[in-house]
Short mmCIF file of N, CA and C and ligand atoms in Angstrom, two decimals:
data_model
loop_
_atom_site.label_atom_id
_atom_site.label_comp_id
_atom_site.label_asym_id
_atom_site.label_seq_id
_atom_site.Cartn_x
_atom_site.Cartn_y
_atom_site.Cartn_z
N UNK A 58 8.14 -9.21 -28.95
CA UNK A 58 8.24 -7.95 -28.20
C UNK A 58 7.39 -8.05 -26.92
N UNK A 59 8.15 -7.33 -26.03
CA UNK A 59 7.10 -7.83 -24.74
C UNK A 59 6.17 -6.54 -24.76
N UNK A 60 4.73 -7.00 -23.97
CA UNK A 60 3.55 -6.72 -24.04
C UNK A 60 3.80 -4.95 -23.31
N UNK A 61 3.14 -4.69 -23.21
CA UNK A 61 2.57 -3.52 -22.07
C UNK A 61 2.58 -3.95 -20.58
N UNK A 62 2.15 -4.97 -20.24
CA UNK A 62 1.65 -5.00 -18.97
C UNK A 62 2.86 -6.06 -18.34
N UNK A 63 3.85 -6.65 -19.51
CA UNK A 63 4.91 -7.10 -18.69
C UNK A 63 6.19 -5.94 -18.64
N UNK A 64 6.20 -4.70 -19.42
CA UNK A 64 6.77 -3.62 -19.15
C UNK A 64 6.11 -2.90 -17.86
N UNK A 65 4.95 -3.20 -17.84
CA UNK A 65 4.36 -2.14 -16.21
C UNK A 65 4.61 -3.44 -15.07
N UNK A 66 4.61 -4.82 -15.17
CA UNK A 66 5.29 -5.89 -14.12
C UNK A 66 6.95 -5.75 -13.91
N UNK A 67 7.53 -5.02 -15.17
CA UNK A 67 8.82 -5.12 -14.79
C UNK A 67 9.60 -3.73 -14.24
N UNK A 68 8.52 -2.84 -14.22
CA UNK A 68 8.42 -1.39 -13.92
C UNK A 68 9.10 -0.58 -14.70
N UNK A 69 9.41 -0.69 -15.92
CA UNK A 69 9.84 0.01 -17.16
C UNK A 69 8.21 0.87 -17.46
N UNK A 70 7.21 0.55 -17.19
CA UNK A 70 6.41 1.53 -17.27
C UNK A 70 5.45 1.53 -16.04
N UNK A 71 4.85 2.97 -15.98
CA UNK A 71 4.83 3.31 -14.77
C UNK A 71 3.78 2.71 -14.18
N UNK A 72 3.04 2.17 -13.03
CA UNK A 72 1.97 1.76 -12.73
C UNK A 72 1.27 2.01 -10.92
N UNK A 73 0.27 1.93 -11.22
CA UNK A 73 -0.02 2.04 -9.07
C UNK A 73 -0.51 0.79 -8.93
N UNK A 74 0.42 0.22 -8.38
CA UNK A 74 0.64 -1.04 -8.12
C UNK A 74 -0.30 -1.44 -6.43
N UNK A 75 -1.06 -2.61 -6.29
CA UNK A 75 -1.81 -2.67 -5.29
C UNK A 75 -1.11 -4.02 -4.92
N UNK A 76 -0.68 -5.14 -5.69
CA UNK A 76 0.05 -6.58 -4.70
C UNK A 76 1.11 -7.12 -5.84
N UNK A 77 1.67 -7.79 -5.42
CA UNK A 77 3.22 -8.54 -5.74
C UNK A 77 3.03 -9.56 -5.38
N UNK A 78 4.06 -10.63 -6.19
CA UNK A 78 4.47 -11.63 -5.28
C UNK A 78 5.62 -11.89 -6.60
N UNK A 79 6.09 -12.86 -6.74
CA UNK A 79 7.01 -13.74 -7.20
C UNK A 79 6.32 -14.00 -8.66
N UNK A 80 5.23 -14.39 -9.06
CA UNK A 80 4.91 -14.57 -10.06
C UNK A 80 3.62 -13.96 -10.35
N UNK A 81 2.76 -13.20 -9.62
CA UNK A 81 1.86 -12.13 -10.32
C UNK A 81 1.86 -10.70 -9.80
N UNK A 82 1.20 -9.86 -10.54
CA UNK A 82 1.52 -8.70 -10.09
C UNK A 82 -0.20 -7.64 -10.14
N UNK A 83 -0.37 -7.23 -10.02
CA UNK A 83 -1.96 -6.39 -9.57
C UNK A 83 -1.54 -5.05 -9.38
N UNK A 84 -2.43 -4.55 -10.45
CA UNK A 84 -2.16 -3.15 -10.48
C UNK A 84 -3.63 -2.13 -10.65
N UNK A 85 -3.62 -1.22 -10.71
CA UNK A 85 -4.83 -0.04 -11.04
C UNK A 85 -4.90 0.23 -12.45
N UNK A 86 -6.03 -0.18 -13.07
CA UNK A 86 -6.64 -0.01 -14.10
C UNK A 86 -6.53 1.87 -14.57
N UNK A 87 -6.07 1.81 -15.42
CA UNK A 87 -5.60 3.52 -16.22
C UNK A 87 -7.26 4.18 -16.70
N UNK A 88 -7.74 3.59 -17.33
CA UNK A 88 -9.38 3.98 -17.18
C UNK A 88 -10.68 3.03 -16.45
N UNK A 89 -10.43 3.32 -14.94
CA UNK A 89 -11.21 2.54 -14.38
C UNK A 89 -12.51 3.34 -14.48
N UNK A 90 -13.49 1.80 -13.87
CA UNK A 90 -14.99 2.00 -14.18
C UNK A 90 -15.43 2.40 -13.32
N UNK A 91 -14.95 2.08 -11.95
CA UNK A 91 -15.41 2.52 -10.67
C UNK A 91 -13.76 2.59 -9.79
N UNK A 92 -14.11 3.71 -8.75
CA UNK A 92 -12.92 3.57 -7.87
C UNK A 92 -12.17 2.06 -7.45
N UNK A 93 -10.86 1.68 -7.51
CA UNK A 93 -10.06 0.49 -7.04
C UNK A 93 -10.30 -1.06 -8.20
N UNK A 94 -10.79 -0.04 -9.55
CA UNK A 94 -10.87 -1.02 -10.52
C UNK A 94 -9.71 -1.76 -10.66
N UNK A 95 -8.94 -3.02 -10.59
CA UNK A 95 -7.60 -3.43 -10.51
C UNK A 95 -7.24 -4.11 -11.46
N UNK A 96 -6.31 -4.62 -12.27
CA UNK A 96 -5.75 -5.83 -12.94
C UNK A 96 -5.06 -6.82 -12.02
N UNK A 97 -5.09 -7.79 -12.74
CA UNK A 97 -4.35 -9.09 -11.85
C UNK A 97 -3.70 -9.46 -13.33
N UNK A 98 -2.07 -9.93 -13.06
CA UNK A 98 -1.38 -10.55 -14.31
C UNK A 98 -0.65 -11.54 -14.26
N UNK A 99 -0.47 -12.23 -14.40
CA UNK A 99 0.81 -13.55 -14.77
C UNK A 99 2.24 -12.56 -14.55
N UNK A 100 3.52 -12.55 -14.03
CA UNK A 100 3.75 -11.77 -14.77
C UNK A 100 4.91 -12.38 -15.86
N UNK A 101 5.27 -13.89 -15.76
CA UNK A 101 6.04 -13.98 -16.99
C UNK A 101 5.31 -15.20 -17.84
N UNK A 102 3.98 -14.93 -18.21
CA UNK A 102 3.94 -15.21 -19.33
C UNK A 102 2.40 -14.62 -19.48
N UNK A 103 2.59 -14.52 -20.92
CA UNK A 103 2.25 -13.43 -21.90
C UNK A 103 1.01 -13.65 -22.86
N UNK A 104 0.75 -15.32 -22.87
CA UNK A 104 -0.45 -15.70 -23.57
C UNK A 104 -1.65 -14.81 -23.53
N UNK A 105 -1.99 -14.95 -25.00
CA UNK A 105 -3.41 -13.36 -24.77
C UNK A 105 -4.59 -13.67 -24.18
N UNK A 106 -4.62 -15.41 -23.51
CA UNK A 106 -5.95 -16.24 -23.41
C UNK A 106 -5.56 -16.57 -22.35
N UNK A 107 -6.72 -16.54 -21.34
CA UNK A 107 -6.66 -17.02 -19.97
C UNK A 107 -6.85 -18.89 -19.67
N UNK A 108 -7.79 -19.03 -21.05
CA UNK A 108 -7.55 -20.29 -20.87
C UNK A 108 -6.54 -21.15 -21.33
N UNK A 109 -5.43 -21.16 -22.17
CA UNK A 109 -4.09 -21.45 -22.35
C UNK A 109 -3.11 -21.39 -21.76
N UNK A 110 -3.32 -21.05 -20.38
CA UNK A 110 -2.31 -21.07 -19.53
C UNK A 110 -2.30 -22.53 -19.07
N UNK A 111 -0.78 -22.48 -18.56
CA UNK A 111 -0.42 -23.57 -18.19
C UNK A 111 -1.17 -23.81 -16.78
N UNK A 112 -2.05 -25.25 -16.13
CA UNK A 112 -2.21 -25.04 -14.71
C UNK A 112 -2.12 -24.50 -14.03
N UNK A 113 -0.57 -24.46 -13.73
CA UNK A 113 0.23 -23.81 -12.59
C UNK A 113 0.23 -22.16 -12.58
N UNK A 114 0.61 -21.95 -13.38
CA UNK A 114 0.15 -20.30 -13.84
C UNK A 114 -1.65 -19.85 -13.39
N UNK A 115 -2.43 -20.75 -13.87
CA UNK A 115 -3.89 -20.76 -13.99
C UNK A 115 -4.17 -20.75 -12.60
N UNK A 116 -3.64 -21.81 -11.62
CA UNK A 116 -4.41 -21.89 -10.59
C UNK A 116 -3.82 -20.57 -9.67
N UNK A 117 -2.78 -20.12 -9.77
CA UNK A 117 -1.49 -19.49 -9.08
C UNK A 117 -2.51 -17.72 -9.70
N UNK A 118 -2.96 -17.48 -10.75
CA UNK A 118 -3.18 -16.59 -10.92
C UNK A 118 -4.87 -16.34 -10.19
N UNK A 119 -5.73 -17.15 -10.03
CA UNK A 119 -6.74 -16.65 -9.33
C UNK A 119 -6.49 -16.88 -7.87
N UNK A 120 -5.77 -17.70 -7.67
CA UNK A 120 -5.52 -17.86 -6.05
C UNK A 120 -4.83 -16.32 -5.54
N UNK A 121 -3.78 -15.85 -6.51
CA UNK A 121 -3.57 -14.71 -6.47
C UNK A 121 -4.33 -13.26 -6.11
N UNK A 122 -5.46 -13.71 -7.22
CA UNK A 122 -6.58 -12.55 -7.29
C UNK A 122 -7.47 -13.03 -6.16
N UNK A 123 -7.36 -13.83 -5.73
CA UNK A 123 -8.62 -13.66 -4.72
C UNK A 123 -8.12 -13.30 -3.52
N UNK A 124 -6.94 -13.26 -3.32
CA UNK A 124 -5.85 -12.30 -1.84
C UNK A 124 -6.34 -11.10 -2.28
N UNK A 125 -6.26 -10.45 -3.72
CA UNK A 125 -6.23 -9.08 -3.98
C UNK A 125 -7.99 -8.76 -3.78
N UNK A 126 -8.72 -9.35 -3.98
CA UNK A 126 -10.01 -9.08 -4.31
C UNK A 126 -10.23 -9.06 -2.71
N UNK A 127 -9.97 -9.96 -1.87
CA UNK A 127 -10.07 -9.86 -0.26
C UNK A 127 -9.57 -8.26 0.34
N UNK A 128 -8.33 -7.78 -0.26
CA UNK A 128 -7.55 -6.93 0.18
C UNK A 128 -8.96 -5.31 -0.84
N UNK A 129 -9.37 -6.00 -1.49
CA UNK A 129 -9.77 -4.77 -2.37
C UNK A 129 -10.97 -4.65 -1.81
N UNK A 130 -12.06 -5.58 -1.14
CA UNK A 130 -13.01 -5.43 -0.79
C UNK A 130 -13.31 -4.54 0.83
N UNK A 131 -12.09 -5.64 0.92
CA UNK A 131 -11.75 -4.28 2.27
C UNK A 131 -11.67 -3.01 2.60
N UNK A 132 -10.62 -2.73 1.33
CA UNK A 132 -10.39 -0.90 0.89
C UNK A 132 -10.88 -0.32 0.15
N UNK A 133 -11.77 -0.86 -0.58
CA UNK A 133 -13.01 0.28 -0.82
C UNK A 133 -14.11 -0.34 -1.06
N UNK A 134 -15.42 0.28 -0.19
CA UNK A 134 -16.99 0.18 0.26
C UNK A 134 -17.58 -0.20 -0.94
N UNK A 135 -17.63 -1.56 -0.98
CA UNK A 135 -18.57 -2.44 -1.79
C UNK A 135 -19.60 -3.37 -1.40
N UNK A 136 -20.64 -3.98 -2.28
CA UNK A 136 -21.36 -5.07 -2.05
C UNK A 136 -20.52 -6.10 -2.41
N UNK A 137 -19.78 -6.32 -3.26
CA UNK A 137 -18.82 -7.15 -3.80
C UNK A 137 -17.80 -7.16 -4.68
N UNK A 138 -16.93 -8.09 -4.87
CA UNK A 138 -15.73 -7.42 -6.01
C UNK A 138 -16.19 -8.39 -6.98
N UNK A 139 -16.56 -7.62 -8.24
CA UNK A 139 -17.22 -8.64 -9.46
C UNK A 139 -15.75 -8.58 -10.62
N UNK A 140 -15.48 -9.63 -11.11
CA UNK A 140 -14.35 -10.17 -12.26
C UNK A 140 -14.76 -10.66 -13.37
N UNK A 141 -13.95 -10.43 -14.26
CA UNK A 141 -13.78 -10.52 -15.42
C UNK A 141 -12.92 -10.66 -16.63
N UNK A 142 -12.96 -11.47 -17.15
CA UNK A 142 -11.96 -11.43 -18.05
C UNK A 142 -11.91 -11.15 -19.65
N UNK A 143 -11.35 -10.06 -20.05
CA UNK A 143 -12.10 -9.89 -21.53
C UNK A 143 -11.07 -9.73 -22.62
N UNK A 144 -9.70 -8.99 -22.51
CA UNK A 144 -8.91 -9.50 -23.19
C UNK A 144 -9.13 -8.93 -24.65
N UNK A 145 -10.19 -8.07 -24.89
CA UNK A 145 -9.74 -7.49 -26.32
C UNK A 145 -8.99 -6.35 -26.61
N UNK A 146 -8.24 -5.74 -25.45
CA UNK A 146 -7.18 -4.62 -26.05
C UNK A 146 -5.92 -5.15 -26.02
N UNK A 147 -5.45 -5.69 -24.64
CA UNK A 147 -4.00 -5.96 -24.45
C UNK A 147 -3.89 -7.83 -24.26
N UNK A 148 -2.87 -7.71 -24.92
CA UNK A 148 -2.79 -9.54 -25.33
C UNK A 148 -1.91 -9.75 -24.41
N UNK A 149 -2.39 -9.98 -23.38
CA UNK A 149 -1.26 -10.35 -21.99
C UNK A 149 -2.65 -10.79 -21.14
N UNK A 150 -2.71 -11.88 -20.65
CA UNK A 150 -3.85 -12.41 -19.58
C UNK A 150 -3.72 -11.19 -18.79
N UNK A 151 -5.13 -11.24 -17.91
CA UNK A 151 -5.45 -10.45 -17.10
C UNK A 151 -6.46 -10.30 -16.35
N UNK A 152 -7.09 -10.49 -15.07
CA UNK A 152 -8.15 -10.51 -14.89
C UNK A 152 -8.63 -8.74 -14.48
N UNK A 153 -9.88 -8.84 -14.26
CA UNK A 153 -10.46 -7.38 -14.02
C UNK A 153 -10.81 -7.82 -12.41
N UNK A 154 -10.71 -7.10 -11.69
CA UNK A 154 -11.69 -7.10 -10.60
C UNK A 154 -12.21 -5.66 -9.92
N UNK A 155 -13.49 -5.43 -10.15
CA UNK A 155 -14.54 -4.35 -10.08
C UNK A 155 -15.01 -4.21 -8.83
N UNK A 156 -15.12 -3.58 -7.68
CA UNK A 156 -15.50 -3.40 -6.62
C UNK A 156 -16.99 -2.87 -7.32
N UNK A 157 -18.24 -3.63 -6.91
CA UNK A 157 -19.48 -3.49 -6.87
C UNK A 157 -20.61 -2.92 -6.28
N UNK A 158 -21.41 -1.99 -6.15
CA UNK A 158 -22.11 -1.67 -5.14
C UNK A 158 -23.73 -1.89 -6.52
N UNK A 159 -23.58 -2.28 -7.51
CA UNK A 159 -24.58 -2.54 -8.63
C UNK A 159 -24.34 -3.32 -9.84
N UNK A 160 -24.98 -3.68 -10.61
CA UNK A 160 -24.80 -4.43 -11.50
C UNK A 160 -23.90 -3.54 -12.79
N UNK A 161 -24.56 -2.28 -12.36
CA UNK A 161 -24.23 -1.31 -13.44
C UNK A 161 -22.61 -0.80 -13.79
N UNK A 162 -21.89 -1.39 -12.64
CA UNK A 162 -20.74 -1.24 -12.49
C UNK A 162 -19.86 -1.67 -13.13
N UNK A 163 -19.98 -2.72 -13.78
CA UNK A 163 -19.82 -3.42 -14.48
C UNK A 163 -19.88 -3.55 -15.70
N UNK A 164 -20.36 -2.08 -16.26
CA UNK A 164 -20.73 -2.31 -17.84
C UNK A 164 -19.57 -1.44 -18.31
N UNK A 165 -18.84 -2.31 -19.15
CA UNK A 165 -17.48 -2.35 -20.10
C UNK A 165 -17.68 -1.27 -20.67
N UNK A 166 -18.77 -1.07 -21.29
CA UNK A 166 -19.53 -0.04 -21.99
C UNK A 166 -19.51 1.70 -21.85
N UNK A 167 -19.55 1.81 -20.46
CA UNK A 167 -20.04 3.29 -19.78
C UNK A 167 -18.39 4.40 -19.60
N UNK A 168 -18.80 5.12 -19.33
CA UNK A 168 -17.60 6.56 -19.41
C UNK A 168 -17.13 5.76 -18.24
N UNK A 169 -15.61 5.87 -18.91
CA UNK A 169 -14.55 6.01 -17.66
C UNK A 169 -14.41 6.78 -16.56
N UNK A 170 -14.22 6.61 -15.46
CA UNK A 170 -12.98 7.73 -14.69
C UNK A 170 -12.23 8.22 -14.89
N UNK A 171 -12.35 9.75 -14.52
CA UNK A 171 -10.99 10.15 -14.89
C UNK A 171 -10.57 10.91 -13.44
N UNK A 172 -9.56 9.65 -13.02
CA UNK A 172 -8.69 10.11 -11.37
C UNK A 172 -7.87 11.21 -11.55
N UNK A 173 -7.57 11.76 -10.24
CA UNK A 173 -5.94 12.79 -10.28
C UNK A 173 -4.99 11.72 -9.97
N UNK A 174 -3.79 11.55 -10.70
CA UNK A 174 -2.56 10.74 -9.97
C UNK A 174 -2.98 10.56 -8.11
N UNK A 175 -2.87 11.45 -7.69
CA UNK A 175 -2.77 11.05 -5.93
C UNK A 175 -4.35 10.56 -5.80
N UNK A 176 -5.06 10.45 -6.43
CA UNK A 176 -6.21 9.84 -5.89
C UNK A 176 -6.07 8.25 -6.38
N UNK A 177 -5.21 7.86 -7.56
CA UNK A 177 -4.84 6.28 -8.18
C UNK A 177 -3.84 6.00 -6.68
N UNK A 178 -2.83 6.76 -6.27
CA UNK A 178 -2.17 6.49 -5.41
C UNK A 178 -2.41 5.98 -4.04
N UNK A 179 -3.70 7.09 -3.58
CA UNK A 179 -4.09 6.50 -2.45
C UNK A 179 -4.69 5.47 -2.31
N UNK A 180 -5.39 5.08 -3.67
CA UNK A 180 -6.36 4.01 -3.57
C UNK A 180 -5.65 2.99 -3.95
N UNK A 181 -4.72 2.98 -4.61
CA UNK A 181 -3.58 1.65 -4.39
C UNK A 181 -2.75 1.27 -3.09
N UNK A 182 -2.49 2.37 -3.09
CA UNK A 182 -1.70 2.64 -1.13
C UNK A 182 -2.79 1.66 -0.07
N UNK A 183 -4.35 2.48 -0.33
CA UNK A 183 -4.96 1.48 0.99
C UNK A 183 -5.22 0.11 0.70
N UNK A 184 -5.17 -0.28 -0.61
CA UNK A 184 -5.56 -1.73 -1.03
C UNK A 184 -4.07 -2.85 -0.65
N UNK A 185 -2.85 -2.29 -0.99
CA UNK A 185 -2.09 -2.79 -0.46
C UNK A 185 -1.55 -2.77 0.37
N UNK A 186 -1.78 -2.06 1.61
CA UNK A 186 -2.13 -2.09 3.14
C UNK A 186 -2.81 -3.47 3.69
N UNK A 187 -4.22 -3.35 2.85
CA UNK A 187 -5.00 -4.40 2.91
C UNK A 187 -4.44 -5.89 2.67
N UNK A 188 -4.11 -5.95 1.54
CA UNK A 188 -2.98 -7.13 1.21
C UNK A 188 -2.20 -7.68 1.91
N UNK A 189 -0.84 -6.57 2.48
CA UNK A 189 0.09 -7.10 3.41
C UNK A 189 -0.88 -7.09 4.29
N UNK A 190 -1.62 -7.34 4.99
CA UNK A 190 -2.29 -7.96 6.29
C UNK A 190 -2.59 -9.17 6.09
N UNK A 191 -2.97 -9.10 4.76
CA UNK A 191 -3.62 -10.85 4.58
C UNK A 191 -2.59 -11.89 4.37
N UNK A 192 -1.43 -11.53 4.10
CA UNK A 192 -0.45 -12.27 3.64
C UNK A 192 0.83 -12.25 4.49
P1 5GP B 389 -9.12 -5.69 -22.05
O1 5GP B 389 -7.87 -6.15 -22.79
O2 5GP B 389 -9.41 -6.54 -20.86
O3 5GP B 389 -10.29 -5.58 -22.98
O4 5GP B 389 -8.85 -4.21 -21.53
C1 5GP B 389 -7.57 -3.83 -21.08
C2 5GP B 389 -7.68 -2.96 -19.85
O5 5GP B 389 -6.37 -2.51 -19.55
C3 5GP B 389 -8.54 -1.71 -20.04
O6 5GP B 389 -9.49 -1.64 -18.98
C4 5GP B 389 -7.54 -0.56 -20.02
O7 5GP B 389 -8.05 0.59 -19.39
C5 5GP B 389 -6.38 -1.14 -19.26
N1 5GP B 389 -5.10 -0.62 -19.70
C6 5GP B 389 -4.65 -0.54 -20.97
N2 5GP B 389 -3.41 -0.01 -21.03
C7 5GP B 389 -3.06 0.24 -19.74
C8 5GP B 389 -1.88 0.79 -19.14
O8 5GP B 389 -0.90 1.16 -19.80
N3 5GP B 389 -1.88 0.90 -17.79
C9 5GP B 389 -2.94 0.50 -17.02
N4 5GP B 389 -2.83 0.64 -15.70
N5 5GP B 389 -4.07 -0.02 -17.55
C10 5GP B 389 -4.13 -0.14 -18.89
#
């Protein structure tokens, strides 16, 4: 059965999508930690482990994320975009990337956000603004 996050790559479910290409897809995290929290995904294949990917997938998926993390650092006011990969809810690779202004930002741990739809929107809207420039 396919995953969650290759139903939100194939847009059968709904997502605010920040970059595309041909084989990954980057989207807005549903309980982000900080504003422009993003996912980065493979999007056709499905392994729950980042390190089991095939090379090509492997290298193709951070080369990926680091266009998005360029495009994300841009569109919203950080010290840095900090990543991660953790993989214990949804069994579909994925990286995290966290726009930083502290260490604290970062803790998996702490209360979510809770956005209005048009505020996930805009902040996907300016990140992939950001994107198509770089690409
Ligand atoms: P992990 O598997 O890395 O431990 O956590 C999965 C992440 O995916 C969580 O941060 C969670 O908020 C996010 N997530 C889970 N389901 C959805 C969803 O349906 N849409 C979006 N945009 N994010 C999701």
């Amino acid at each position: 059965m396919a995953t969650i996050f290759t139903k939100i790559a194939k847009g059968e479910i709904p997502s605010y999508k920040v970059a595309e290409n041909d084989d990954f897809y980057a989207f807005l995290d549903i309980n982000p930690l900080v504003q422009g929290h993003t996912l980065v995904i493979p999007k056709n294949v499905e392994d729950d482990y980042i390190f089991n990917l095939d090379g090509s997938t492997y290298e193709g998926l951070w080369d990926f994320a680091r266009k998005v993390a360029t495009a994300l650092k841009a569109a919203v006011p950080c010290k840095r975009v900090g990543v991660a990969v953790l993989g214990m809810e949804v069994p579909h690779t994925h990286i995290h990337l966290v726009p930083l202004n502290s260490e604290a930002d970062m803790d998996f741990r702490k209360e979510k956000l809770a956005l209005k739809p048009e505020e996930f929107a805009a902040i996907a809207e300016s990140i992939n603004k950001e994107y198509v420039k770089i690409c």
